Coordinates of C-alpha atoms in Angstrom, one line a residue:
Chain Z
M1 CA 20.2 -26.9 7.4
I2 CA 18.7 -23.5 8.5
E3 CA 18.8 -22.5 12.1
L4 CA 17.0 -19.4 13.3
A5 CA 17.8 -18.8 16.9
G6 CA 16.0 -16.1 18.8
I7 CA 15.3 -13.8 15.8
S8 CA 13.7 -10.5 16.6
K9 CA 13.2 -7.6 14.3
S10 CA 11.4 -4.3 14.7
F11 CA 10.7 -1.3 12.5
V12 CA 10.0 2.3 13.2
T13 CA 7.1 3.4 11.1
K14 CA 5.4 6.7 11.7
G15 CA 7.2 7.2 14.9
K16 CA 5.9 3.9 16.3
N17 CA 8.1 0.9 17.0
V18 CA 6.6 -2.2 15.4
E19 CA 7.9 -5.6 16.5
A20 CA 7.5 -7.5 13.3
V21 CA 9.3 -10.7 14.5
K22 CA 9.5 -11.6 18.1
D23 CA 12.1 -14.2 19.3
V24 CA 11.5 -16.8 16.7
T25 CA 13.5 -20.0 16.8
L26 CA 13.1 -22.5 14.0
H27 CA 15.0 -25.4 12.6
I28 CA 14.5 -26.2 9.0
K29 CA 15.9 -29.6 7.9
E30 CA 17.8 -30.3 4.7
H31 CA 15.7 -31.4 1.7
E32 CA 12.4 -30.6 3.3
I33 CA 9.6 -28.2 2.2
Y34 CA 8.9 -26.0 5.1
G35 CA 5.8 -23.8 5.2
I36 CA 5.3 -20.6 7.2
I37 CA 1.7 -19.6 7.3
G38 CA 0.1 -16.5 8.8
F39 CA -2.3 -13.7 8.0
S40 CA -0.9 -10.5 6.5
G41 CA 1.0 -8.5 9.1
A42 CA 2.0 -11.7 11.0
G43 CA 5.7 -11.0 10.3
K44 CA 6.3 -13.9 8.0
S45 CA 7.7 -11.9 5.1
T46 CA 10.1 -10.2 7.5
L47 CA 11.1 -13.5 9.0
V48 CA 11.9 -15.0 5.6
R49 CA 14.0 -11.9 4.7
C50 CA 15.9 -12.5 7.9
I51 CA 17.1 -15.9 6.5
N52 CA 19.0 -14.2 3.6
L53 CA 19.5 -11.1 5.7
L54 CA 17.7 -8.8 3.3
E55 CA 16.5 -7.7 6.7
R56 CA 19.1 -7.8 9.4
P57 CA 17.6 -9.1 12.6
D58 CA 18.0 -6.9 15.7
S59 CA 19.0 -9.9 17.7
G60 CA 19.4 -13.7 17.1
K61 CA 21.4 -15.9 14.9
V62 CA 20.9 -17.2 11.4
I63 CA 22.9 -20.3 10.6
L64 CA 22.9 -21.9 7.1
G65 CA 24.6 -25.2 7.1
E66 CA 27.9 -24.7 9.0
R67 CA 28.0 -20.9 8.6
E68 CA 26.6 -18.3 10.8
L69 CA 25.3 -15.7 8.3
T70 CA 24.8 -13.0 10.9
N71 CA 28.5 -13.0 11.5
L72 CA 29.6 -12.5 7.9
S73 CA 31.0 -9.3 6.3
D74 CA 28.9 -7.7 3.6
K75 CA 31.1 -9.2 0.9
E76 CA 31.0 -12.7 2.4
L77 CA 27.3 -12.4 2.8
R78 CA 26.8 -11.6 -0.9
E79 CA 28.8 -14.7 -1.7
A80 CA 26.7 -16.7 0.7
R81 CA 23.4 -15.4 -0.8
K82 CA 24.3 -17.4 -3.9
D83 CA 23.4 -20.5 -1.9
I84 CA 19.9 -19.0 -1.2
G85 CA 17.6 -18.5 -4.1
M86 CA 14.5 -16.3 -3.6
I87 CA 11.3 -15.9 -5.5
F88 CA 8.6 -13.2 -4.9
Q89 CA 4.9 -12.6 -5.0
H90 CA 5.3 -10.1 -7.8
F91 CA 8.1 -12.0 -9.6
N92 CA 10.5 -9.1 -9.7
L93 CA 11.8 -9.9 -13.2
F94 CA 13.8 -7.2 -14.9
P95 CA 11.4 -5.7 -17.4
S96 CA 14.2 -4.4 -19.7
R97 CA 15.8 -7.8 -20.1
T98 CA 14.6 -10.8 -22.0
V99 CA 13.8 -14.1 -20.3
F100 CA 17.3 -15.3 -21.2
Q101 CA 19.0 -12.2 -19.8
N102 CA 16.9 -12.4 -16.6
V103 CA 18.0 -16.0 -16.0
A104 CA 21.6 -15.1 -17.0
Y105 CA 21.7 -12.2 -14.5
P106 CA 23.1 -14.0 -11.5
L107 CA 25.6 -15.8 -13.7
K108 CA 27.3 -12.6 -14.8
G109 CA 30.6 -11.7 -13.3
R110 CA 31.3 -15.2 -12.0
G111 CA 34.0 -16.1 -14.5
L112 CA 31.8 -18.1 -16.8
S113 CA 32.3 -17.9 -20.6
K114 CA 29.4 -16.9 -22.8
E115 CA 28.9 -20.5 -24.0
E116 CA 28.8 -21.8 -20.4
I117 CA 26.2 -19.1 -19.5
K118 CA 24.2 -20.0 -22.5
E119 CA 24.3 -23.7 -21.8
K120 CA 23.3 -23.1 -18.1
V121 CA 20.4 -20.7 -19.0
L122 CA 19.0 -23.0 -21.6
E123 CA 19.2 -25.9 -19.2
L124 CA 17.3 -23.9 -16.6
L125 CA 14.7 -22.8 -19.0
K126 CA 14.2 -26.4 -20.0
L127 CA 13.7 -27.3 -16.3
V128 CA 10.9 -24.8 -16.0
E129 CA 9.5 -25.8 -19.4
L130 CA 10.0 -22.4 -21.0
E131 CA 12.6 -23.2 -23.7
D132 CA 10.7 -21.4 -26.4
K133 CA 10.5 -18.1 -24.5
E134 CA 14.1 -17.2 -24.2
N135 CA 13.8 -14.1 -26.3
A136 CA 10.5 -12.9 -24.8
Y137 CA 10.3 -9.9 -22.5
P138 CA 8.6 -10.4 -19.1
S139 CA 5.7 -8.1 -20.2
Q140 CA 4.8 -10.7 -22.8
L141 CA 4.4 -13.6 -20.3
S142 CA 1.6 -14.7 -18.1
G143 CA 1.8 -14.7 -14.4
G144 CA 2.7 -18.4 -14.2
Q145 CA 5.3 -18.1 -16.9
K146 CA 6.8 -15.1 -15.1
Q147 CA 7.1 -17.1 -11.9
R148 CA 8.7 -20.0 -13.8
V149 CA 11.3 -17.6 -15.1
A150 CA 11.9 -16.2 -11.6
I151 CA 12.4 -19.8 -10.4
A152 CA 14.9 -20.5 -13.2
R153 CA 16.7 -17.3 -12.3
A154 CA 16.7 -18.2 -8.6
L155 CA 18.2 -21.6 -9.4
A156 CA 21.0 -20.3 -11.7
T157 CA 23.6 -20.2 -8.9
D158 CA 22.7 -23.8 -7.8
P159 CA 21.4 -22.7 -4.4
K160 CA 20.8 -25.2 -1.5
V161 CA 17.8 -23.3 -0.3
L162 CA 14.9 -21.6 -2.2
L163 CA 12.9 -19.0 -0.3
C164 CA 9.4 -18.4 -1.7
D165 CA 7.8 -15.2 -0.5
E166 CA 4.0 -15.6 -1.3
A167 CA 5.2 -16.9 -4.6
T168 CA 1.7 -18.1 -5.6
S169 CA -0.4 -15.4 -4.1
A170 CA -0.7 -13.4 -7.3
L171 CA -1.7 -16.5 -9.3
D172 CA -5.0 -18.2 -10.0
P173 CA -5.6 -21.7 -8.4
Q174 CA -4.7 -23.7 -11.5
T175 CA -1.4 -21.8 -12.0
T176 CA -0.7 -22.1 -8.3
H177 CA -1.1 -25.8 -8.6
S178 CA 1.3 -26.0 -11.5
I179 CA 3.9 -23.8 -9.8
L180 CA 3.6 -25.9 -6.6
K181 CA 4.1 -29.1 -8.6
L182 CA 7.2 -27.6 -10.1
L183 CA 8.6 -26.7 -6.7
K184 CA 7.8 -30.2 -5.5
Q185 CA 9.7 -31.7 -8.4
L186 CA 12.7 -29.4 -7.8
N187 CA 12.7 -30.5 -4.2
Q188 CA 12.6 -34.2 -5.2
N189 CA 15.0 -34.0 -8.1
L190 CA 17.5 -31.5 -7.0
G191 CA 17.2 -32.0 -3.2
I192 CA 16.8 -28.3 -2.7
T193 CA 15.4 -27.2 0.7
I194 CA 12.3 -25.0 0.2
V195 CA 10.9 -22.4 2.6
I196 CA 7.4 -21.2 1.6
I197 CA 5.7 -18.2 3.1
T198 CA 2.0 -18.1 2.4
H199 CA -1.4 -17.1 3.8
E200 CA -3.0 -19.9 1.8
M201 CA -3.8 -23.1 3.6
A202 CA -4.1 -24.9 0.2
V203 CA -0.4 -24.2 -0.4
I204 CA 0.7 -25.7 2.9
K205 CA -1.5 -28.7 2.4
E206 CA -0.4 -29.4 -1.1
I207 CA 3.4 -29.5 -0.7
C208 CA 4.7 -28.8 2.7
D209 CA 6.3 -31.4 5.0
R210 CA 6.3 -29.2 8.1
V211 CA 4.7 -26.0 8.9
A212 CA 5.0 -23.1 11.4
V213 CA 2.0 -21.0 12.1
M214 CA 2.7 -17.3 12.8
E215 CA 0.7 -14.7 14.6
H216 CA 1.8 -11.2 15.8
G217 CA 5.4 -11.9 15.0
K218 CA 5.6 -15.2 16.9
V219 CA 5.5 -18.8 15.9
V220 CA 2.5 -20.1 17.8
E221 CA 2.5 -23.7 16.5
E222 CA 4.9 -25.8 14.6
G223 CA 5.4 -29.4 13.4
E224 CA 4.5 -31.9 10.7
V225 CA 1.7 -30.6 8.6
F226 CA -0.5 -33.5 9.4
E227 CA 0.0 -33.3 13.1
V228 CA -0.6 -29.6 13.2
F229 CA -3.7 -29.7 11.2
A230 CA -5.1 -32.8 12.7
N231 CA -4.8 -31.5 16.2
P232 CA -4.7 -27.7 16.0
R233 CA -4.0 -26.2 19.4
Q234 CA -4.3 -22.5 18.6
E235 CA -7.3 -20.6 17.5
I236 CA -5.4 -19.2 14.5
T237 CA -4.5 -22.7 13.3
K238 CA -8.1 -23.7 13.5
A239 CA -9.0 -20.6 11.6
F240 CA -6.7 -21.5 8.8
I241 CA -8.1 -25.1 8.6
N242 CA -11.5 -23.6 8.4
T243 CA -10.6 -21.6 5.4
T244 CA -10.3 -24.7 3.3
S245 CA -12.5 -27.2 5.1
A246 CA -16.1 -27.7 4.0
L247 CA -16.9 -29.2 7.4
R248 CA -17.7 -25.9 9.0
K249 CA -20.6 -25.6 6.7
I250 CA -22.5 -27.9 8.9
Y251 CA -22.7 -25.2 11.6
D252 CA -24.3 -22.8 9.2
L253 CA -26.8 -25.5 8.2
L254 CA -27.6 -26.2 11.8
E255 CA -28.1 -22.6 12.5
E256 CA -30.4 -22.1 9.6
N257 CA -32.3 -25.2 10.5
S258 CA -32.0 -26.4 7.0
P259 CA -34.1 -29.4 5.9
V260 CA -30.8 -31.3 5.3
V261 CA -30.3 -31.5 9.1
A262 CA -33.9 -32.1 10.1
L263 CA -33.9 -35.2 12.3
K264 CA -36.5 -37.8 13.2
P265 CA -36.5 -39.4 16.6
G266 CA -33.7 -41.9 16.9
E267 CA -31.4 -40.0 14.7
K268 CA -28.2 -38.1 15.6
I269 CA -25.9 -35.9 13.6
L270 CA -22.3 -36.9 14.2
K271 CA -19.1 -35.3 13.1
L272 CA -16.2 -37.7 12.6
Q273 CA -12.7 -36.4 12.2
Y274 CA -9.5 -38.3 11.6
L275 CA -6.8 -37.6 14.2
E276 CA -4.2 -40.1 13.0
K277 CA -2.6 -41.1 9.8
S278 CA -3.5 -44.7 10.1
V279 CA -7.0 -44.6 8.8
S280 CA -7.7 -47.1 6.1
E281 CA -10.5 -49.1 7.6
A282 CA -14.0 -48.9 6.2
L283 CA -15.2 -47.4 9.4
I284 CA -18.7 -46.3 8.4
S285 CA -19.5 -49.7 6.9
T286 CA -18.1 -51.4 10.0
I287 CA -20.2 -49.4 12.5
S288 CA -23.2 -49.8 10.4
R289 CA -22.9 -53.6 10.3
K290 CA -21.5 -54.1 13.8
F291 CA -23.9 -51.9 15.7
N292 CA -26.9 -52.2 13.5
I293 CA -27.3 -48.5 12.8
D294 CA -27.9 -46.8 9.5
C295 CA -25.5 -44.1 8.4
N296 CA -26.4 -41.4 6.0
I297 CA -23.4 -39.3 4.9
I298 CA -24.5 -35.7 4.5
F299 CA -21.2 -34.5 3.4
A300 CA -17.5 -35.1 3.8
S301 CA -14.4 -33.2 3.4
I302 CA -11.3 -35.3 3.3
E303 CA -8.0 -34.3 1.9
I304 CA -4.8 -36.2 1.5
I305 CA -2.0 -34.5 3.5
G306 CA 1.4 -36.1 3.7
D307 CA 0.0 -39.3 2.2
A308 CA -2.8 -39.6 4.9
P309 CA -6.4 -38.5 4.9
L310 CA -7.2 -35.4 7.0
G311 CA -10.6 -34.1 7.4
G312 CA -13.9 -35.6 8.4
T313 CA -17.4 -36.7 7.6
I314 CA -20.8 -35.6 8.8
I315 CA -23.3 -38.4 9.1
I316 CA -26.8 -38.9 10.3
A317 CA -26.8 -42.1 12.4
Q318 CA -30.1 -43.8 12.9
G319 CA -30.7 -46.6 15.4
K320 CA -31.1 -47.3 19.1
A321 CA -29.6 -44.8 21.4
E322 CA -27.4 -47.4 23.1
D323 CA -26.2 -48.8 19.8
I324 CA -25.2 -45.3 18.7
Q325 CA -23.3 -44.9 22.0
E326 CA -21.5 -48.2 21.4
A327 CA -20.6 -47.1 17.9
I328 CA -19.2 -43.8 19.2
R329 CA -17.1 -45.6 21.7
Y330 CA -15.8 -47.9 19.0
L331 CA -14.8 -45.0 16.8
K332 CA -13.1 -43.2 19.7
E333 CA -11.0 -46.3 20.3
R334 CA -9.8 -46.0 16.8
N335 CA -8.7 -42.4 17.3
I336 CA -11.6 -40.8 15.6
L337 CA -12.8 -37.6 17.1
V338 CA -16.6 -37.9 17.4
E339 CA -18.9 -35.0 18.1
V340 CA -22.6 -35.2 18.5
L341 CA -23.9 -32.0 16.8
K342 CA -27.6 -32.6 17.0
D343 CA -29.8 -35.2 18.7
G344 CA -33.2 -36.0 17.4
G345 CA -34.3 -37.6 20.7
N346 CA -35.5 -41.2 21.4
H347 CA -38.3 -43.1 19.8
Chain B
M1 CA 12.0 32.4 -55.6
A2 CA 15.2 34.2 -54.4
E3 CA 13.3 37.4 -54.9
I4 CA 10.4 36.3 -52.8
I5 CA 12.6 35.3 -49.9
E6 CA 14.5 38.6 -50.2
N7 CA 11.3 40.5 -50.0
L8 CA 9.9 38.5 -47.1
L9 CA 13.1 38.2 -45.1
P10 CA 15.2 41.1 -46.0
H11 CA 17.3 41.3 -42.9
V12 CA 17.8 37.5 -42.7
V13 CA 19.2 37.4 -46.2
E14 CA 21.5 40.3 -45.4
K15 CA 22.9 38.6 -42.3
W16 CA 22.6 35.0 -43.2
Q17 CA 26.3 34.3 -42.5
E18 CA 26.0 35.8 -39.0
L19 CA 22.8 33.8 -38.5
L20 CA 24.7 30.6 -39.4
E21 CA 27.4 31.4 -37.0
C22 CA 24.9 32.1 -34.2
T23 CA 23.2 28.8 -34.9
W24 CA 26.5 27.1 -34.6
Q25 CA 27.2 28.9 -31.3
T26 CA 23.8 27.8 -29.9
L27 CA 24.5 24.2 -30.9
Y28 CA 28.0 24.5 -29.4
M29 CA 26.8 25.9 -26.1
T30 CA 24.0 23.3 -25.9
G31 CA 26.2 20.4 -26.8
F32 CA 29.2 21.4 -24.6
S33 CA 27.4 22.3 -21.5
G34 CA 24.8 19.6 -22.2
I35 CA 27.4 16.8 -22.1
I36 CA 29.1 18.1 -19.0
S37 CA 25.8 18.6 -17.3
F38 CA 24.6 15.1 -18.3
V39 CA 27.6 13.5 -16.7
L40 CA 27.5 15.6 -13.5
G41 CA 23.8 15.5 -13.1
L42 CA 23.7 11.8 -13.7
A43 CA 26.4 11.3 -11.1
L44 CA 24.6 13.5 -8.6
G45 CA 21.3 11.9 -9.2
I46 CA 22.8 8.5 -8.6
V47 CA 24.4 9.7 -5.4
L48 CA 21.0 11.0 -4.3
I49 CA 19.3 7.7 -5.0
A50 CA 22.0 5.6 -3.4
T51 CA 22.3 7.7 -0.2
R52 CA 18.7 8.5 0.5
K53 CA 16.9 6.8 3.3
G54 CA 16.6 3.1 2.5
G55 CA 19.1 3.5 -0.4
V56 CA 21.7 0.9 -1.2
L57 CA 24.5 3.1 0.3
Q58 CA 22.4 5.0 2.8
N59 CA 24.1 8.1 4.1
T60 CA 21.6 10.6 5.4
V61 CA 24.3 13.3 6.1
L62 CA 25.6 13.3 2.5
Y63 CA 22.1 13.2 1.1
G64 CA 21.0 16.1 3.3
I65 CA 23.9 18.3 2.2
L66 CA 23.4 17.5 -1.5
D67 CA 19.7 17.9 -1.3
K68 CA 20.0 21.4 0.2
I69 CA 22.7 22.6 -2.2
I70 CA 20.6 21.5 -5.2
N71 CA 17.6 23.2 -3.8
L72 CA 19.6 26.4 -3.3
F73 CA 20.9 26.5 -6.9
R74 CA 17.5 25.6 -8.3
S75 CA 15.9 28.5 -6.6
I76 CA 18.3 31.1 -8.0
P77 CA 16.8 32.6 -11.2
F78 CA 19.1 31.8 -14.1
I79 CA 19.6 35.5 -15.1
I80 CA 20.9 36.2 -11.6
L81 CA 23.1 33.1 -11.7
L82 CA 24.6 34.3 -14.9
A83 CA 25.6 37.6 -13.4
S84 CA 26.8 36.3 -10.1
L85 CA 28.9 33.6 -11.6
I86 CA 31.0 36.1 -13.6
P87 CA 34.0 36.1 -11.3
L88 CA 34.1 32.4 -11.1
T89 CA 33.7 32.1 -14.8
R90 CA 36.7 34.5 -15.3
L91 CA 38.7 32.4 -13.0
V92 CA 37.9 29.1 -14.7
V93 CA 37.7 29.8 -18.4
G94 CA 39.5 33.2 -18.5
T95 CA 36.6 35.2 -19.8
A96 CA 33.0 35.8 -18.8
I97 CA 31.7 36.8 -22.2
G98 CA 31.1 35.1 -25.5
T99 CA 30.2 31.5 -26.0
K100 CA 33.0 30.2 -23.8
G101 CA 31.9 32.4 -20.9
A102 CA 28.4 31.1 -21.1
I103 CA 29.3 27.4 -20.6
L104 CA 29.9 27.5 -16.8
P105 CA 26.7 29.4 -15.9
L106 CA 24.8 27.0 -18.2
I107 CA 26.2 24.0 -16.3
F108 CA 25.3 25.6 -13.0
G109 CA 21.8 26.3 -14.3
T110 CA 21.3 22.8 -15.7
V111 CA 23.0 20.3 -13.3
P112 CA 20.7 20.9 -10.2
F113 CA 17.6 20.6 -12.4
F114 CA 18.9 17.5 -14.2
S115 CA 20.1 15.7 -11.1
R116 CA 16.6 16.1 -9.6
Q117 CA 15.1 14.7 -12.8
V118 CA 17.6 11.8 -12.7
E119 CA 16.7 11.2 -9.0
S120 CA 13.0 11.0 -9.9
A121 CA 13.6 8.8 -12.9
L122 CA 15.7 6.3 -10.9
S123 CA 13.2 6.3 -8.0
E124 CA 10.7 4.9 -10.5
V125 CA 12.6 1.6 -10.4
D126 CA 10.6 -1.0 -8.5
D127 CA 12.0 -1.7 -5.1
G128 CA 11.3 -5.3 -5.7
L129 CA 13.9 -5.4 -8.5
V130 CA 16.5 -3.9 -6.1
E131 CA 15.5 -6.5 -3.5
A132 CA 15.7 -9.4 -6.0
A133 CA 19.2 -8.2 -7.1
A134 CA 20.4 -7.9 -3.5
A135 CA 19.0 -11.4 -2.9
M136 CA 21.1 -12.7 -5.8
G137 CA 24.2 -11.3 -4.2
T138 CA 24.6 -8.1 -6.3
S139 CA 26.8 -5.5 -4.7
P140 CA 25.5 -1.9 -4.1
I141 CA 27.6 -0.6 -7.0
G142 CA 26.3 -3.5 -9.1
I143 CA 22.7 -2.6 -8.2
I144 CA 23.3 1.0 -9.3
F145 CA 24.6 0.0 -12.7
R146 CA 22.8 -3.2 -13.4
V147 CA 19.4 -2.4 -11.9
Y148 CA 18.9 1.4 -11.4
L149 CA 20.6 2.6 -14.6
K150 CA 19.8 -0.3 -16.8
E151 CA 16.2 -0.5 -15.9
S152 CA 15.5 3.2 -16.2
I153 CA 17.0 3.9 -19.6
P154 CA 13.6 5.0 -21.0
S155 CA 12.9 7.3 -18.0
L156 CA 16.5 8.7 -18.1
T157 CA 16.0 9.4 -21.8
R158 CA 12.8 11.2 -21.2
V159 CA 14.3 13.5 -18.5
T160 CA 17.4 14.0 -20.6
T161 CA 15.2 15.2 -23.5
I162 CA 13.3 17.6 -21.2
T163 CA 16.5 19.0 -19.8
A164 CA 18.1 19.4 -23.2
V165 CA 15.1 21.3 -24.5
S166 CA 15.2 23.6 -21.5
L167 CA 18.9 24.0 -22.0
V168 CA 18.4 25.3 -25.5
G169 CA 16.1 27.9 -23.9
L170 CA 18.8 28.8 -21.3
T171 CA 21.4 29.3 -24.1
A172 CA 19.2 31.9 -25.6
M173 CA 19.1 33.7 -22.3
A174 CA 22.8 33.4 -21.8
G175 CA 23.1 35.2 -25.1
A176 CA 21.4 38.2 -23.6
I177 CA 24.4 39.0 -21.5
G178 CA 27.0 38.6 -24.2
G179 CA 27.0 34.9 -24.7
G180 CA 26.4 34.9 -28.4
G181 CA 24.1 32.4 -30.1
L182 CA 20.6 32.7 -31.5
G183 CA 19.2 34.4 -28.4
D184 CA 21.7 37.2 -28.7
F185 CA 21.1 37.5 -32.4
A186 CA 17.4 37.7 -32.0
I187 CA 17.7 40.4 -29.3
R188 CA 20.2 42.5 -31.1
Y189 CA 18.4 42.6 -34.4
G190 CA 15.0 41.3 -34.0
H191 CA 14.1 43.1 -30.8
Q192 CA 16.4 46.2 -30.6
R193 CA 16.2 47.1 -34.2
N194 CA 12.7 45.8 -34.7
Q195 CA 13.7 43.4 -37.6
I196 CA 10.8 41.1 -37.1
D197 CA 11.9 38.6 -39.8
I198 CA 15.1 37.9 -37.8
T199 CA 13.0 37.0 -34.7
F200 CA 10.8 34.8 -36.8
V201 CA 13.6 32.8 -38.4
T202 CA 15.4 32.5 -35.1
V203 CA 12.3 31.0 -33.5
I204 CA 11.9 28.6 -36.5
I205 CA 15.5 27.4 -36.1
L206 CA 15.1 26.9 -32.3
L207 CA 11.9 25.0 -33.0
V208 CA 13.7 22.7 -35.4
I209 CA 16.5 22.1 -32.8
V210 CA 13.9 21.3 -30.1
M211 CA 12.0 19.0 -32.4
I212 CA 15.1 17.1 -33.4
L213 CA 16.0 16.6 -29.7
Q214 CA 12.5 15.5 -28.9
E215 CA 12.4 13.0 -31.8
I216 CA 15.8 11.5 -30.9
G217 CA 14.5 11.1 -27.3
N218 CA 11.2 9.5 -28.4
L219 CA 13.1 7.1 -30.7
I220 CA 15.4 5.9 -27.9
I221 CA 12.5 5.5 -25.5
K222 CA 10.6 3.5 -28.1
R223 CA 13.6 1.2 -28.7
T224 CA 14.3 0.6 -25.0
T225 CA 10.8 0.1 -23.6
H226 CA 9.6 -3.5 -23.5

């Protein structure tokens, strides 16, 4: 659907040449929700602007469907942009126009009659559940409502792709959730391909099928969201996972020597993490029964990503040292990553 | 009542017909040169915004030239502009005196100021809106009309009001070198013959004109700001 081949883009700011995007090659499939995550300054906003050529890459090709966008004339490109909707962090609605006029904006000058425009706009407003706001001005709307209007406007030309540039970063978590839900619905009902730029792990986890992790202008890791986050290879990816995982808390507790992690002889603190999608066994009950050990769950952080649990559990296992060893071996066979964080010693 | 006015404003009563005529001249000069300056200044301001660095029709050479010409004209004091434009005025309108002769210098005095004001009003438009419009496939010309101009109507009204008020002031100055109008009237009678009541009434009339301009501006701004 979207091919980015060897995209590079640099800017000159204050006399310095800054390479914002360095030789990025990506393939985004039709109908998928593709996430690009990175900290600010990673070059992700520049990269997404290279898709609709708001920024023209210094080198590399952008191909949308069958067409190579980087080869089009300005006029052809403007026509092609009608296939690519875009929404922004700060919504970018026209403040002097009503909600209706904002959504109608991209429909003007396309040979549609007033009635056709009206019908289309009302249909779009219904889609984003803002039928009653057609005569309101953007300043009268909440952040979430503004982004809904922006989505309706971006969909007016029936695009095949929707680019979201930090579209939820200015919203509170609840509103973020409702906007993401809407995007997911659009993806499922209209089959629109969505590209999401974000610095929030939660966004990627909630709706993306695949993800690219960006750092210093490069894509350092890419793949299915579950795979990438179950087996992070890069430090930056781990850092993103840590931003939402409660598991890292155990390290603070261990460092503080908190009473929660005080061990008696014969006890071990284990960290169990899922590495595969296939986990549906009652593992903790099983090891408890099978190896005659007691498991006390201190805490767990498990999230459902791509219909499979990702995350882990911290437990205190109590029993004979060799039984615990056996249990660990058993878990490892089932593709559970086991780490002994603290050992209380033998009886 | 008539007696009181006659006692208070003896010279005004004596020359009220000339006063009326001069008021009309001032309005005529302001209106005529104002409309032409509005069109030219708006056009120049748009060209400045479009051709500046990062503009929708970036052209640094054209921008550089216009920028310097505007600065040049803005730095010439109006009274000197009036005098030095006499040959050009003669060439264009046939005479350098009277109301007609004042129009050209007024335009030269107003356009550079106004085009800068327009440039600053248009540059207040959020770059995000321009980007959104471009992403929706709007052409550069479309962006100028549908985004820059449409979205800055309140700011454009504000700078137009400011410019119109200062133009009223300039017409009074143009009067000093034979342009006619209220400025001329006030100088000839109020100043040179020390007829204080003439100066006083002239100022009142100018004040009313300025207030009306300002009120119209405020009304439009209020109507177009959401």
